[in-house]
mmCIF file of C-alpha atoms in Angstrom:
data_model
loop_
_atom_site.group_PDB
_atom_site.id
_atom_site.type_symbol
_atom_site.label_atom_id
_atom_site.label_comp_id
_atom_site.label_asym_id
_atom_site.label_seq_id
_atom_site.Cartn_x
_atom_site.Cartn_y
_atom_site.Cartn_z
ATOM 1 C CA UNK A 1 20.987 -9.033 -6.339
ATOM 2 C CA UNK A 2 17.742 -7.414 -5.496
ATOM 3 C CA UNK A 3 15.288 -6.453 -8.601
ATOM 4 C CA UNK A 4 15.061 -2.923 -7.346
ATOM 5 C CA UNK A 5 18.860 -2.345 -7.732
ATOM 6 C CA UNK A 6 18.198 -3.690 -11.333
ATOM 7 C CA UNK A 7 15.199 -1.635 -12.304
ATOM 8 C CA UNK A 8 13.021 1.716 -11.485
ATOM 9 C CA UNK A 9 9.626 1.403 -9.948
ATOM 10 C CA UNK A 10 6.966 2.153 -12.679
ATOM 11 C CA UNK A 11 6.126 4.875 -10.903
ATOM 12 C CA UNK A 12 8.356 7.794 -12.041
ATOM 13 C CA UNK A 13 7.968 9.635 -8.926
ATOM 14 C CA UNK A 14 9.177 6.697 -7.148
ATOM 15 C CA UNK A 15 12.773 6.316 -9.400
ATOM 16 C CA UNK A 16 15.781 7.165 -7.647
ATOM 17 C CA UNK A 17 18.982 7.309 -9.329
ATOM 18 C CA UNK A 18 20.816 6.640 -6.318
ATOM 19 C CA UNK A 19 19.236 3.277 -5.561
ATOM 20 C CA UNK A 20 20.481 1.709 -8.955
ATOM 21 C CA UNK A 21 23.816 -0.254 -9.318
ATOM 22 C CA UNK A 22 26.323 2.108 -11.310
ATOM 23 C CA UNK A 23 28.844 0.510 -13.773
ATOM 24 C CA UNK A 24 31.522 2.140 -12.067
ATOM 25 C CA UNK A 25 30.803 -0.506 -9.131
ATOM 26 C CA UNK A 26 31.923 -3.321 -11.510
ATOM 27 C CA UNK A 27 35.391 -4.880 -11.231
ATOM 28 C CA UNK A 28 36.141 -7.502 -13.893
ATOM 29 C CA UNK A 29 38.520 -10.384 -12.605
ATOM 30 C CA UNK A 30 38.910 -13.698 -13.535
ATOM 31 C CA UNK A 31 40.737 -14.491 -10.937
ATOM 32 C CA UNK A 32 38.712 -13.058 -8.072
ATOM 33 C CA UNK A 33 35.624 -10.959 -8.332
ATOM 34 C CA UNK A 34 34.371 -8.249 -6.141
ATOM 35 C CA UNK A 35 30.653 -8.047 -7.105
ATOM 36 C CA UNK A 36 28.045 -9.079 -9.366
ATOM 37 C CA UNK A 37 29.403 -12.622 -10.934
ATOM 38 C CA UNK A 38 31.848 -15.356 -10.349
ATOM 39 C CA UNK A 39 33.482 -17.060 -13.171
ATOM 40 C CA UNK A 40 32.969 -21.089 -12.676
ATOM 41 C CA UNK A 41 33.685 -23.706 -14.488
ATOM 42 C CA UNK A 42 30.261 -24.949 -15.201
ATOM 43 C CA UNK A 43 27.878 -25.075 -18.537
ATOM 44 C CA UNK A 44 25.789 -22.357 -16.909
ATOM 45 C CA UNK A 45 28.561 -19.778 -16.436
ATOM 46 C CA UNK A 46 27.004 -16.302 -16.076
ATOM 47 C CA UNK A 47 30.650 -14.656 -16.667
ATOM 48 C CA UNK A 48 31.071 -14.323 -20.458
ATOM 49 C CA UNK A 49 27.340 -13.299 -20.741
ATOM 50 C CA UNK A 50 27.994 -10.741 -18.316
ATOM 51 C CA UNK A 51 31.400 -9.664 -19.564
ATOM 52 C CA UNK A 52 29.330 -9.512 -23.192
ATOM 53 C CA UNK A 53 26.720 -7.448 -21.924
ATOM 54 C CA UNK A 54 29.446 -4.876 -20.279
ATOM 55 C CA UNK A 55 31.267 -4.581 -23.430
ATOM 56 C CA UNK A 56 27.827 -4.078 -25.785
ATOM 57 C CA UNK A 57 26.721 -1.557 -22.608
ATOM 58 C CA UNK A 58 29.564 0.375 -22.536
ATOM 59 C CA UNK A 59 29.876 0.550 -26.536
ATOM 60 C CA UNK A 60 26.635 1.530 -27.213
ATOM 61 C CA UNK A 61 25.797 3.724 -23.843
ATOM 62 C CA UNK A 62 29.399 4.966 -22.617
ATOM 63 C CA UNK A 63 28.159 7.687 -20.764
ATOM 64 C CA UNK A 64 25.700 6.422 -18.781
ATOM 65 C CA UNK A 65 26.144 5.450 -15.101
ATOM 66 C CA UNK A 66 23.607 2.976 -14.628
ATOM 67 C CA UNK A 67 24.879 -0.378 -14.707
ATOM 68 C CA UNK A 68 21.673 -2.002 -16.636
ATOM 69 C CA UNK A 69 20.331 -0.716 -19.069
ATOM 70 C CA UNK A 70 17.828 -1.387 -22.072
ATOM 71 C CA UNK A 71 18.755 -1.568 -25.692
ATOM 72 C CA UNK A 72 17.207 2.100 -25.760
ATOM 73 C CA UNK A 73 19.650 2.970 -22.760
ATOM 74 C CA UNK A 74 17.003 3.416 -20.253
ATOM 75 C CA UNK A 75 17.083 2.055 -16.920
ATOM 76 C CA UNK A 76 14.467 -0.655 -17.107
ATOM 77 C CA UNK A 77 11.536 -0.410 -15.294
ATOM 78 C CA UNK A 78 10.303 -3.515 -13.107
ATOM 79 C CA UNK A 79 7.033 -4.268 -15.367
ATOM 80 C CA UNK A 80 10.012 -4.027 -18.212
ATOM 81 C CA UNK A 81 11.828 -6.632 -16.530
ATOM 82 C CA UNK A 82 8.805 -8.734 -15.188
ATOM 83 C CA UNK A 83 7.369 -8.895 -19.199
ATOM 84 C CA UNK A 84 10.684 -10.237 -20.063
ATOM 85 C CA UNK A 85 10.644 -12.776 -16.961
ATOM 86 C CA UNK A 86 7.529 -14.085 -18.483
ATOM 87 C CA UNK A 87 8.632 -15.132 -21.800
ATOM 88 C CA UNK A 88 10.989 -17.629 -19.925
ATOM 89 C CA UNK A 89 8.771 -18.691 -16.500
ATOM 90 C CA UNK A 90 5.045 -19.142 -15.351
ATOM 91 C CA UNK A 91 3.677 -16.169 -13.390
ATOM 92 C CA UNK A 92 4.919 -18.518 -10.316
ATOM 93 C CA UNK A 93 8.080 -16.712 -10.843
ATOM 94 C CA UNK A 94 8.373 -13.338 -9.682
ATOM 95 C CA UNK A 95 10.684 -10.458 -8.882
ATOM 96 C CA UNK A 96 11.841 -11.982 -5.628
ATOM 97 C CA UNK A 97 12.421 -15.400 -7.081
ATOM 98 C CA UNK A 98 15.544 -14.026 -7.931
ATOM 99 C CA UNK A 99 16.689 -13.138 -4.604
ATOM 100 C CA UNK A 100 15.419 -16.406 -3.108
ATOM 101 C CA UNK A 101 16.893 -18.423 -5.898
ATOM 102 C CA UNK A 102 20.200 -16.927 -4.731
ATOM 103 C CA UNK A 103 19.334 -18.057 -1.350
ATOM 104 C CA UNK A 104 18.301 -21.752 -2.684
ATOM 105 C CA UNK A 105 21.608 -21.909 -4.850
ATOM 106 C CA UNK A 106 23.953 -21.326 -1.936
ATOM 107 C CA UNK A 107 21.975 -23.605 0.299
ATOM 108 C CA UNK A 108 22.499 -26.686 -2.371
ATOM 109 C CA UNK A 109 26.192 -25.752 -2.246
ATOM 110 C CA UNK A 110 26.293 -26.334 1.242
ATOM 111 C CA UNK A 111 27.037 -22.805 2.288
ATOM 112 C CA UNK A 112 26.116 -22.016 5.852
ATOM 113 C CA UNK A 113 23.094 -19.911 6.750
ATOM 114 C CA UNK A 114 25.215 -16.795 7.687
ATOM 115 C CA UNK A 115 26.885 -16.439 4.345
ATOM 116 C CA UNK A 116 23.475 -16.885 2.989
ATOM 117 C CA UNK A 117 22.121 -14.225 4.806
ATOM 118 C CA UNK A 118 25.213 -11.877 3.936
ATOM 119 C CA UNK A 119 25.179 -12.792 0.490
ATOM 120 C CA UNK A 120 21.503 -11.811 0.155
ATOM 121 C CA UNK A 121 21.443 -8.945 2.368
ATOM 122 C CA UNK A 122 18.823 -10.263 4.337
ATOM 123 C CA UNK A 123 18.182 -7.958 7.271
ATOM 124 C CA UNK A 124 16.368 -10.684 8.991
ATOM 125 C CA UNK A 125 16.397 -14.662 8.924
ATOM 126 C CA UNK A 126 13.574 -14.536 6.218
ATOM 127 C CA UNK A 127 15.993 -16.504 3.729
ATOM 128 C CA UNK A 128 15.045 -19.845 5.832
ATOM 129 C CA UNK A 129 11.249 -19.522 4.650
ATOM 130 C CA UNK A 130 12.745 -20.456 1.325
ATOM 131 C CA UNK A 131 15.415 -23.371 2.833
ATOM 132 C CA UNK A 132 12.664 -24.856 4.907
ATOM 133 C CA UNK A 133 9.872 -25.391 2.206
ATOM 134 C CA UNK A 134 12.529 -27.845 0.461
ATOM 135 C CA UNK A 135 13.858 -31.185 2.492
ATOM 136 C CA UNK A 136 16.627 -31.147 -0.410
ATOM 137 C CA UNK A 137 17.988 -27.814 0.551
ATOM 138 C CA UNK A 138 17.747 -28.690 4.455
ATOM 139 C CA UNK A 139 19.754 -31.704 3.727
ATOM 140 C CA UNK A 140 22.767 -29.922 1.830
ATOM 141 C CA UNK A 141 22.412 -27.220 5.211
ATOM 142 C CA UNK A 142 23.186 -30.172 7.398
ATOM 143 C CA UNK A 143 25.325 -32.411 5.241
ATOM 144 C CA UNK A 144 27.295 -29.371 3.807
ATOM 145 C CA UNK A 145 26.222 -30.084 0.139
ATOM 146 C CA UNK A 146 27.348 -33.674 0.331
ATOM 147 C CA UNK A 147 25.103 -36.296 1.164
ATOM 148 C CA UNK A 148 27.763 -39.027 2.136
ATOM 149 C CA UNK A 149 29.024 -36.784 4.907
ATOM 150 C CA UNK A 150 27.956 -36.635 8.385
ATOM 151 C CA UNK A 151 25.862 -33.684 9.447
ATOM 152 C CA UNK A 152 27.976 -30.850 10.648
ATOM 153 C CA UNK A 153 26.758 -30.386 14.352
ATOM 154 C CA UNK A 154 28.255 -27.968 17.236
ATOM 155 C CA UNK A 155 28.194 -29.036 20.412
#
């Protein structure tokens, strides 16, 4: 997900309601999921946290159309989000880091490049920049996430 889908620009003149993710776009399903979060059998499973947020959001702001809201029921601005991000990460982590992190995660899991590109809605091959910086990620792409396998070559 892009930061622009979670937040509004700081400049009110640039804030466009049509560019934020709407709560009606969410489909919660434990078996399959169409958008946002996939339930995983992993200690960092985001699914229960997302469902908890959604329950709280719907209880406190049932008439708001936007999915992501602050505790005051407002769409967070970019600076609001970045300030909170700084509580947990240093300045090397920025808004673009989330999208790049998604590409990195998929590469580490052995996802093929076309899937990485489609998942991040990368219009170009830019996502390769993040992967090329990390030799381990290149290995994951070549070996499909398993270093014991032979590389996947197409002749």
